mmCIF file of C-alpha atoms in Angstrom:
data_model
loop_
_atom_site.group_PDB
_atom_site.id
_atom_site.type_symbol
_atom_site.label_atom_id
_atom_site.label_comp_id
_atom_site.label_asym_id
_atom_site.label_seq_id
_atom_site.Cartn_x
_atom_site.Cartn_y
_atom_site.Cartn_z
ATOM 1 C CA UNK A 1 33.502 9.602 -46.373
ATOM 2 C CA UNK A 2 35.624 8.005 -48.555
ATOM 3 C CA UNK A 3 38.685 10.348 -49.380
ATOM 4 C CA UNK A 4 41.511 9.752 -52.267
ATOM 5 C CA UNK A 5 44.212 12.443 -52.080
ATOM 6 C CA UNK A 6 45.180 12.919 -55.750
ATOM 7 C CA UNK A 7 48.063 15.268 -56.460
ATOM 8 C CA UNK A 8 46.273 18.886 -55.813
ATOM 9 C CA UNK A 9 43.330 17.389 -55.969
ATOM 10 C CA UNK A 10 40.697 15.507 -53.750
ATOM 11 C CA UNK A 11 38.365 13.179 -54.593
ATOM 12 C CA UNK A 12 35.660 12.097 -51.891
ATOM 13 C CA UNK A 13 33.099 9.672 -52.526
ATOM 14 C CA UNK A 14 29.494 10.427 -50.570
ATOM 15 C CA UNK A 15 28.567 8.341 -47.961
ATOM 16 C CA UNK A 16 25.432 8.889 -47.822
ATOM 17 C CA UNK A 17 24.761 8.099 -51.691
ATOM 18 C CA UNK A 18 23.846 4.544 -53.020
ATOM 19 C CA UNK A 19 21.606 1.609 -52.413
ATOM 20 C CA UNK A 20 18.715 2.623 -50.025
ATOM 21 C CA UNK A 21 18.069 -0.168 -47.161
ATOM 22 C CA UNK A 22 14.996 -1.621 -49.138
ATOM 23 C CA UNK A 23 17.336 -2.069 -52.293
ATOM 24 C CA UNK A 24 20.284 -3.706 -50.226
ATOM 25 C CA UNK A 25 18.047 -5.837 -48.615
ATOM 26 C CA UNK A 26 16.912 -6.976 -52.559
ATOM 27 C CA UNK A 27 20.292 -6.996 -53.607
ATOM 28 C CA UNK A 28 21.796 -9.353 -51.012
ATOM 29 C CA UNK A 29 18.871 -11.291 -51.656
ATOM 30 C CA UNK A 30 19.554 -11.746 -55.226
ATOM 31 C CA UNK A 31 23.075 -12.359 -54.677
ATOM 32 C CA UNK A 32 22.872 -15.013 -51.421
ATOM 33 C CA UNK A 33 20.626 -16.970 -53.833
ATOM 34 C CA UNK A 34 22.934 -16.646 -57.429
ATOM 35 C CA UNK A 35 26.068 -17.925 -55.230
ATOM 36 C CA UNK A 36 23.439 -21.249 -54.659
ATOM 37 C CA UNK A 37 21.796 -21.514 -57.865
ATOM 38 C CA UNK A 38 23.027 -21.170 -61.594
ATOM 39 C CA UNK A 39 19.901 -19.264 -62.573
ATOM 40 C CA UNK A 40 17.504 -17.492 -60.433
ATOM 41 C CA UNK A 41 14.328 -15.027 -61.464
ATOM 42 C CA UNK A 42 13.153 -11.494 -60.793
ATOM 43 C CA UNK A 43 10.195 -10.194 -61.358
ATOM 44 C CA UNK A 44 10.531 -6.731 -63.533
ATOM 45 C CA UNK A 45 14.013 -4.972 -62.913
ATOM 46 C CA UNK A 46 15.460 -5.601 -59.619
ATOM 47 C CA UNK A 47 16.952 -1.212 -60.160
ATOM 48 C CA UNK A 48 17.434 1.420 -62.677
ATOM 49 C CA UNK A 49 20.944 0.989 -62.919
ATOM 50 C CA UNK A 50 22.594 -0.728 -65.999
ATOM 51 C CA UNK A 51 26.213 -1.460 -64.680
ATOM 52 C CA UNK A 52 24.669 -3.383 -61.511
ATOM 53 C CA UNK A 53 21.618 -5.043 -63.138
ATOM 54 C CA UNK A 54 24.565 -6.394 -65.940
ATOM 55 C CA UNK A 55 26.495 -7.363 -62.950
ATOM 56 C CA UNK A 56 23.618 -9.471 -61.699
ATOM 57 C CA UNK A 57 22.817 -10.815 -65.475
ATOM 58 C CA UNK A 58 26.360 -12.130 -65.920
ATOM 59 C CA UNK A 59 25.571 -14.267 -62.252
ATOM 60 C CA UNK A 60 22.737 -15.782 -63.889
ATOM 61 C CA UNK A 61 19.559 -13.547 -62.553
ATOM 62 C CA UNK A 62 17.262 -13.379 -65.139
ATOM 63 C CA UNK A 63 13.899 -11.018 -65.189
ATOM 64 C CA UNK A 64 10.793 -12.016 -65.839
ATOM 65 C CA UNK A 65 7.218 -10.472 -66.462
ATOM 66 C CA UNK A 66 3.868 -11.219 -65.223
ATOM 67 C CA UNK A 67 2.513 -12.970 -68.078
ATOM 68 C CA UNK A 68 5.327 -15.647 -67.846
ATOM 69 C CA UNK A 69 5.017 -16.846 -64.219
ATOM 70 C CA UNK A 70 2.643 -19.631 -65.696
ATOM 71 C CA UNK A 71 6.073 -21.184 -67.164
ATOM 72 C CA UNK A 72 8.009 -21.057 -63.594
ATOM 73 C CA UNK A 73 5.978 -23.572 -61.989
ATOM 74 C CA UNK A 74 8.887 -25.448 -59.213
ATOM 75 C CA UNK A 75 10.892 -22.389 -59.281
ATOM 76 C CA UNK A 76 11.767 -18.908 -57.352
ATOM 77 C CA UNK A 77 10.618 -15.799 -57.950
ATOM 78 C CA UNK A 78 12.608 -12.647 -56.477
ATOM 79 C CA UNK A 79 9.688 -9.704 -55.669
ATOM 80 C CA UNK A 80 11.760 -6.755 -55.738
ATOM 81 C CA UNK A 81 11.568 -3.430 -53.451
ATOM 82 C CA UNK A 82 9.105 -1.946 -55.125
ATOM 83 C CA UNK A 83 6.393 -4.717 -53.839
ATOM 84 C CA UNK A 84 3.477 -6.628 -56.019
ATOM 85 C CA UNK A 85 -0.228 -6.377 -55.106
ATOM 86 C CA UNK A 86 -1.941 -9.391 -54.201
ATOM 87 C CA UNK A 87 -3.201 -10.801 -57.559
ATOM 88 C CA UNK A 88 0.445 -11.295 -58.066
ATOM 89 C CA UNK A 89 0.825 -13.725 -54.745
ATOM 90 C CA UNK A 90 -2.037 -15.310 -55.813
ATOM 91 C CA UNK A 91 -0.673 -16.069 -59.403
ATOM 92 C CA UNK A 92 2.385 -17.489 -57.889
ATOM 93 C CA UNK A 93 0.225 -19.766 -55.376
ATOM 94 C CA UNK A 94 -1.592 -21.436 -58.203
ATOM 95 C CA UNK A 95 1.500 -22.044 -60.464
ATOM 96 C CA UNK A 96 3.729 -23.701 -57.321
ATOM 97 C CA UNK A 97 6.216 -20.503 -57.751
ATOM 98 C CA UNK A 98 8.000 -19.975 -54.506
ATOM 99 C CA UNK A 99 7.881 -15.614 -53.721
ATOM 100 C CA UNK A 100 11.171 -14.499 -52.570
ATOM 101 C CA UNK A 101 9.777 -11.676 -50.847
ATOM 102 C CA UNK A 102 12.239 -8.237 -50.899
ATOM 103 C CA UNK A 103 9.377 -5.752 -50.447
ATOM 104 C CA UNK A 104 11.065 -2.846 -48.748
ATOM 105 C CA UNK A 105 10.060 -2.942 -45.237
ATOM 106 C CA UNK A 106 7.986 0.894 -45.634
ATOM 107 C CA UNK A 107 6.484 -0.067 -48.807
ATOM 108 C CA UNK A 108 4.797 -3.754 -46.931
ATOM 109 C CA UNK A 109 3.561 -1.137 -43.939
ATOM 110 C CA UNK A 110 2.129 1.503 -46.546
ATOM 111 C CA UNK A 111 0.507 -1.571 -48.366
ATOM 112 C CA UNK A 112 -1.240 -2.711 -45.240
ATOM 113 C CA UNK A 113 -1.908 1.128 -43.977
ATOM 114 C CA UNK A 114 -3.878 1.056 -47.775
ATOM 115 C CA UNK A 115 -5.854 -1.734 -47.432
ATOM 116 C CA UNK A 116 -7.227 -0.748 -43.679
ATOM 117 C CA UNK A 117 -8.114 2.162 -45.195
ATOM 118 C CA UNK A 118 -9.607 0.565 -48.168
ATOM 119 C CA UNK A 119 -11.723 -0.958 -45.365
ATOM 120 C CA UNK A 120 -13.007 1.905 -43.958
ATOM 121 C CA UNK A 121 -13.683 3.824 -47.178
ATOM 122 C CA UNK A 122 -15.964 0.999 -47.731
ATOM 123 C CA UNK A 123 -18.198 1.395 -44.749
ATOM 124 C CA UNK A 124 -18.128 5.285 -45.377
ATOM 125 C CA UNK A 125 -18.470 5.504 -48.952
ATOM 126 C CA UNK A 126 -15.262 7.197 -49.666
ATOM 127 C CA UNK A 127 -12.005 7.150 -51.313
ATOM 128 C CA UNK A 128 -8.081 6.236 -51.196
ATOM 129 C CA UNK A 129 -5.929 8.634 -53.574
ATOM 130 C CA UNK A 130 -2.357 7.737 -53.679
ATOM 131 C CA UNK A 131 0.168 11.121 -54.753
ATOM 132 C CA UNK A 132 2.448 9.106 -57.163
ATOM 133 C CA UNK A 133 2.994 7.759 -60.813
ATOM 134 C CA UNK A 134 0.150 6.191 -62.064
ATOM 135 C CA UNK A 135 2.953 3.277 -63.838
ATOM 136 C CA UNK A 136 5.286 3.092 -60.832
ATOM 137 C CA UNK A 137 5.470 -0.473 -59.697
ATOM 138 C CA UNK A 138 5.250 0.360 -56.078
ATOM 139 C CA UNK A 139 1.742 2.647 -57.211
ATOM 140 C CA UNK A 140 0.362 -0.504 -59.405
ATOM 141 C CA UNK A 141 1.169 -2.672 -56.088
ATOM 142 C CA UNK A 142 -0.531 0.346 -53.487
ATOM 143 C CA UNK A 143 -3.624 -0.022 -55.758
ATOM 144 C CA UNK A 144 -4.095 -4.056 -55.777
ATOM 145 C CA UNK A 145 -5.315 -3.446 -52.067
ATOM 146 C CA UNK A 146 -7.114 -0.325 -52.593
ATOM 147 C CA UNK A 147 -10.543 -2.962 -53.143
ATOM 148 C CA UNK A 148 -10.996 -0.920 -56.416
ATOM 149 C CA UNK A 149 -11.747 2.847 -54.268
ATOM 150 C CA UNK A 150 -8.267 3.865 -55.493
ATOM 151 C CA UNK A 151 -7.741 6.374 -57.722
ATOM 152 C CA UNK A 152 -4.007 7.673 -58.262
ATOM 153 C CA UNK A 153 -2.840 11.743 -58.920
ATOM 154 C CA UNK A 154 0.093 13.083 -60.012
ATOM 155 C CA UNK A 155 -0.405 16.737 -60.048
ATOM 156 C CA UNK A 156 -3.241 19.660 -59.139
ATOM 157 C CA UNK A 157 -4.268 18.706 -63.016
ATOM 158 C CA UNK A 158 -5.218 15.388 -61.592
ATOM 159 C CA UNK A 159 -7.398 16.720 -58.902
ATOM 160 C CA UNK A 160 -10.727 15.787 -60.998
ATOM 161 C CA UNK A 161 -10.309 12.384 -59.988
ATOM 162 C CA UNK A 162 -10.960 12.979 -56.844
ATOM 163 C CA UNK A 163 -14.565 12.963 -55.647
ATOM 164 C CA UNK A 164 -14.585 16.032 -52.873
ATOM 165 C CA UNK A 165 -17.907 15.285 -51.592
ATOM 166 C CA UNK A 166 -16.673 11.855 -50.019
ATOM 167 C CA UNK A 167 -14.425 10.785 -47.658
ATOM 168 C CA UNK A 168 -10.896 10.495 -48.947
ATOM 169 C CA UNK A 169 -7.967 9.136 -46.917
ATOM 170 C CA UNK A 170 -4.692 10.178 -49.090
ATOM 171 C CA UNK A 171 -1.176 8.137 -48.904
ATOM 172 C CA UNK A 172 2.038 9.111 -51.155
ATOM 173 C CA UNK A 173 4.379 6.298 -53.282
ATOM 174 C CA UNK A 174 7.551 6.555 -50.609
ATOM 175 C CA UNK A 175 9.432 8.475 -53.409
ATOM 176 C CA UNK A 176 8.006 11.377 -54.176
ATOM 177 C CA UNK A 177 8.964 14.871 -53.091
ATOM 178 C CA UNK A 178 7.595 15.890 -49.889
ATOM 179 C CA UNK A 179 6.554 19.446 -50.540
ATOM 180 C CA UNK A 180 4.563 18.618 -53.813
ATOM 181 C CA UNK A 181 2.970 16.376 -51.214
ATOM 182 C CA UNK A 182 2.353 18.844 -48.923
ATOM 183 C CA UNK A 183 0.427 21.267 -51.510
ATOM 184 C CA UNK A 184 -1.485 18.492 -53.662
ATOM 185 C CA UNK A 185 -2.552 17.227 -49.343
ATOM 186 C CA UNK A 186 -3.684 20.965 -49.162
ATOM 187 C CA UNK A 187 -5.217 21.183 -52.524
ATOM 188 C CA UNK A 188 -7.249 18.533 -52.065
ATOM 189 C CA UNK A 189 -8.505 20.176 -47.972
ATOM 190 C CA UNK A 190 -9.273 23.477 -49.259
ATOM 191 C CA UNK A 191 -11.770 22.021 -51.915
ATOM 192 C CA UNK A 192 -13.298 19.126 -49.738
ATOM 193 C CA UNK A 193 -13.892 21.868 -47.405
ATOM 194 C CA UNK A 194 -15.453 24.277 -49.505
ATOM 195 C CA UNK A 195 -17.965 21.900 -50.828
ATOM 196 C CA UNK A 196 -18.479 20.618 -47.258
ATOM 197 C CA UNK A 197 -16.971 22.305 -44.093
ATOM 198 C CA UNK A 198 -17.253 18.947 -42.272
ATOM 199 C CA UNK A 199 -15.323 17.226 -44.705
ATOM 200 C CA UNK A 200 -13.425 13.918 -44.041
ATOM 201 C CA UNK A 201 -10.224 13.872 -44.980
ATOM 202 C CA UNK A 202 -7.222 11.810 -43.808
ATOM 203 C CA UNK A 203 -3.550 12.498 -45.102
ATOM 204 C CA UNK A 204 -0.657 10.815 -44.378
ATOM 205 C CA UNK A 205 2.724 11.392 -45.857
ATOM 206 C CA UNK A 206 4.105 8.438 -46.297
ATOM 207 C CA UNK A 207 7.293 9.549 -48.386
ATOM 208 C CA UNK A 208 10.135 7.149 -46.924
ATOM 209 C CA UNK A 209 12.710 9.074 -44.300
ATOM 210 C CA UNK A 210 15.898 7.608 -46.255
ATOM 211 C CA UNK A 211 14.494 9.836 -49.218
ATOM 212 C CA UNK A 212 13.544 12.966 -47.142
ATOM 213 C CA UNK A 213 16.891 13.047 -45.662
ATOM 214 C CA UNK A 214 18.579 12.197 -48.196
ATOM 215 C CA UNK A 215 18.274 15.578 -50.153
ATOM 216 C CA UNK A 216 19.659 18.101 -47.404
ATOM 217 C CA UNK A 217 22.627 15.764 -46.909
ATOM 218 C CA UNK A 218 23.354 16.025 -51.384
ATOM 219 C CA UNK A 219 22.469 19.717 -50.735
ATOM 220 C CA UNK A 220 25.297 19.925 -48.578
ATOM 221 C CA UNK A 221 27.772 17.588 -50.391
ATOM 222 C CA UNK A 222 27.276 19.514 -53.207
ATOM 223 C CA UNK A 223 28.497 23.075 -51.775
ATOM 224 C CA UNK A 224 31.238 21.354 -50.357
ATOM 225 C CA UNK A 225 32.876 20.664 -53.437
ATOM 226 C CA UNK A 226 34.179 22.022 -56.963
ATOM 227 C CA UNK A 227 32.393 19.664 -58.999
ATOM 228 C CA UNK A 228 30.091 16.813 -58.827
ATOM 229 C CA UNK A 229 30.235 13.700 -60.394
ATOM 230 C CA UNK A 230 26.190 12.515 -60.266
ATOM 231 C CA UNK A 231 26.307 8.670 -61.028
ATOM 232 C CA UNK A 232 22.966 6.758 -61.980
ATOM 233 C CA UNK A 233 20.749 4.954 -64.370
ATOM 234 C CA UNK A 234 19.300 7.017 -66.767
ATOM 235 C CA UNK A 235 15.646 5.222 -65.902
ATOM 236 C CA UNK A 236 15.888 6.571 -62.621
ATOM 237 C CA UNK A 237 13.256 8.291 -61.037
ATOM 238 C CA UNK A 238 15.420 9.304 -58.306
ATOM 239 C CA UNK A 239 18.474 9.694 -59.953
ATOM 240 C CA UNK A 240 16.652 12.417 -61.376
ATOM 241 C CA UNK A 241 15.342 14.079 -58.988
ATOM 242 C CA UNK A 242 18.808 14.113 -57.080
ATOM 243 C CA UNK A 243 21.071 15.327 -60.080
ATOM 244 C CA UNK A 244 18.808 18.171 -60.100
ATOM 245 C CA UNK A 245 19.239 18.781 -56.542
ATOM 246 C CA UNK A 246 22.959 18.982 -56.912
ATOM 247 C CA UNK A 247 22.487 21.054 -59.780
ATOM 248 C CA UNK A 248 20.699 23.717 -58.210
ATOM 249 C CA UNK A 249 23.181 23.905 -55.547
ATOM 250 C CA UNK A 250 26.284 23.490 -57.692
ATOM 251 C CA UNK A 251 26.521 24.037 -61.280
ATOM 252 C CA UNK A 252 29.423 22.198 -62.066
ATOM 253 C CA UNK A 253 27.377 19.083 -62.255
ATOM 254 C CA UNK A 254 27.948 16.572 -64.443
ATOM 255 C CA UNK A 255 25.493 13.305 -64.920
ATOM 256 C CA UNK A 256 26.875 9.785 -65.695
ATOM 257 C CA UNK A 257 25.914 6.364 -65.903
ATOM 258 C CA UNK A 258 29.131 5.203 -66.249
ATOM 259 C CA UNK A 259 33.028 5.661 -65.697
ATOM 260 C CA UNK A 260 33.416 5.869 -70.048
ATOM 261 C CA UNK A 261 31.529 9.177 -70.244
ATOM 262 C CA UNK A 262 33.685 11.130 -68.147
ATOM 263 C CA UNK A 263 35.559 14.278 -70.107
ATOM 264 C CA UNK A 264 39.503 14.725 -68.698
ATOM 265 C CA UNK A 265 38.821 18.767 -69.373
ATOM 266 C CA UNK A 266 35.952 18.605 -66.645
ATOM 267 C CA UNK A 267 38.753 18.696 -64.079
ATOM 268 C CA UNK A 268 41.247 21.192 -64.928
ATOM 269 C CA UNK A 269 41.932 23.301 -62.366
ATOM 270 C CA UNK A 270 39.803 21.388 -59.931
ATOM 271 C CA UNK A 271 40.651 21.249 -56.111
ATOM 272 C CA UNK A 272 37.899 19.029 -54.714
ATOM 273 C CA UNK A 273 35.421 16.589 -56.847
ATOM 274 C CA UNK A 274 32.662 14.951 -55.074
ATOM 275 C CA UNK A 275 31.396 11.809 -56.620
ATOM 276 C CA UNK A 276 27.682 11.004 -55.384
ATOM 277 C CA UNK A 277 24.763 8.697 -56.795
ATOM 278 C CA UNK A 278 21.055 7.546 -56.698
ATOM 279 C CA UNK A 279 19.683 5.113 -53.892
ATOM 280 C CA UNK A 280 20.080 2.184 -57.212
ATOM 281 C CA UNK A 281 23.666 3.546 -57.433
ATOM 282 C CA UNK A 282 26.365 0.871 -56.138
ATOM 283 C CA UNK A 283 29.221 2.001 -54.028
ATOM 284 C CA UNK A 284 31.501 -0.765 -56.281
ATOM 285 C CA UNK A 285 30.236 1.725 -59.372
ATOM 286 C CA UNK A 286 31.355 4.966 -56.994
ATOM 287 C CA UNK A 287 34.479 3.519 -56.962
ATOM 288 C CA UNK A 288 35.399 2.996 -60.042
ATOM 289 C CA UNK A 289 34.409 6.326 -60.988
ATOM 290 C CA UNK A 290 37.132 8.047 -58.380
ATOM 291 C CA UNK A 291 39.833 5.629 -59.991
ATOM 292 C CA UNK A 292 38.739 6.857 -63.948
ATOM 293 C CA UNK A 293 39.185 10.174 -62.327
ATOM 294 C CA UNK A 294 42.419 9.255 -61.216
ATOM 295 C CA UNK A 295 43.483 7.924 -64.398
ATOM 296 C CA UNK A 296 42.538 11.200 -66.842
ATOM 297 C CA UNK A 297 44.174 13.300 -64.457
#
């Protein structure tokens, strides 16, 4: 951990928070090739966080939607964490756009997990369900391989959608909480079962370990300290889900996307201030947030 001594008061930055491996790996991408090139593309948002997607702006990355990878023909194309499905690489193929691939490494294995399954649901006559959001790109991306047998839930409201007389082989998107998982994956057994007691069903949780641990380590940051500065994009899914984790555990939370929304009065009194973030959440951001702290103190 990253500790500032300030007066009567200490300020450590978590070292667990920030970019997860499968947006570092996109990151350093982005950057290796902007140090080469005076303009290169992305394809959607590279991350929910404004500070370090203006960072990347002002080096000359520029996003880009589906509909306009027609007009990149010659150029490269940055495929962020989140991964495309394959109607994507085929759209590049045919309009000479080079894929710089960044698919996190555990989305490209849940991808290919999908599709075998895809496979056998099509010999057996049965289904893949994916546990996600039905508009996250990594869930749009699962789907392009589930051969059309896919159908996505997002709660035990969902549940409908799922034909319990047939096979069904469920997956999760890699950030969603693991206990919700655990009771839709039961949900979904208990009423298979009862329409059939030799019911086929296959779950795998496929939530990403980075994000499973990653909530009893903020659980514990957050007793450890006085307050907690949460830092993160306000689009963030898991930003989210984490400020609420701190919150739970420590009420003197505040949320921030950056270092200008900070209130001096948030400190008084104050012995020890943790300052934690969202896997989209630089360190470089972190940082700057300890010094602000420094400075209205």
């Amino acid at each position: 951990m990253l500790l500032l001594s300030l007066h009567f008061m200490k300020i450590t930055i978590d070292k667990a928070a920030g970019f997860c491996p499968g947006v570092k790996l996109a990151i350093k991408k982005a950057d290796q090739f902007l140090e080469k090139e005076a303009e290169f593309h992305c394809l959607g948002s590279l991350l929910h966080n404004e500070m370090e997607m203006g960072r990347l702006s002002d080096d000359g990355l520029k996003i880009v939607e589906k509909e306009t990878i027609p007009l990149l023909e010659g150029k490269k194309l940055l495929f962020r964490a989140h991964g495309e499905p394959p109607e994507t690489y085929d759209l590049t193929k045919e309009n000479d756009v080079e894929v710089i691939d960044a698919t996190c490494s555990v989305v490209r294995k849940l991808q290919k997990d999908v599709k075998s399954a895809a496979e056998e649901m099509e010999k057996l006559g049965g289904q893949v369900v994916i546990f996600g959001k039905p508009q996250h790109p990594e869930v749009m991306g699962l789907m392009g391989h589930t051969k059309g047998l896919g159908v996505v839930i997002r709660a035990a409201q969902d549940l409908a959608k799922v034909d319990m007389s047939r096979p069904v082989r469920l997956f999760s998107q890699t950030t969603m909480d693991d206990i919700s998982f655990e009771l839709i994956a039961k949900a979904i057994k208990e009423q298979m079962e009862r329409k059939n007691p030799a019911s086929d069903l296959e779950s795998y949780n496929t939530i990403c370990k980075h994000v499973l641990n990653r909530v009893p380590l903020l659980k514990k940051f957050a007793s450890e300290h006085e307050l907690i500065i949460f830092v993160s994009g306000r689009e963030s899914s898991n930003g989210k889900k984490l400020f609420n984790t701190c919150l739970e555990v420590n009420p003197g939370t505040h949320f921030i996307s950056e270092t200008s929304e900070m209130n001096a009065e948030w400190f008084a009194g104050m012995e020890t201030v943790g300052i934690s973030g969202a896997a989209s959440t630089p360190q470089w951001l972190m940082k700057e947030v300890a010094k602000k702290i420094e400075a209205l103190t």
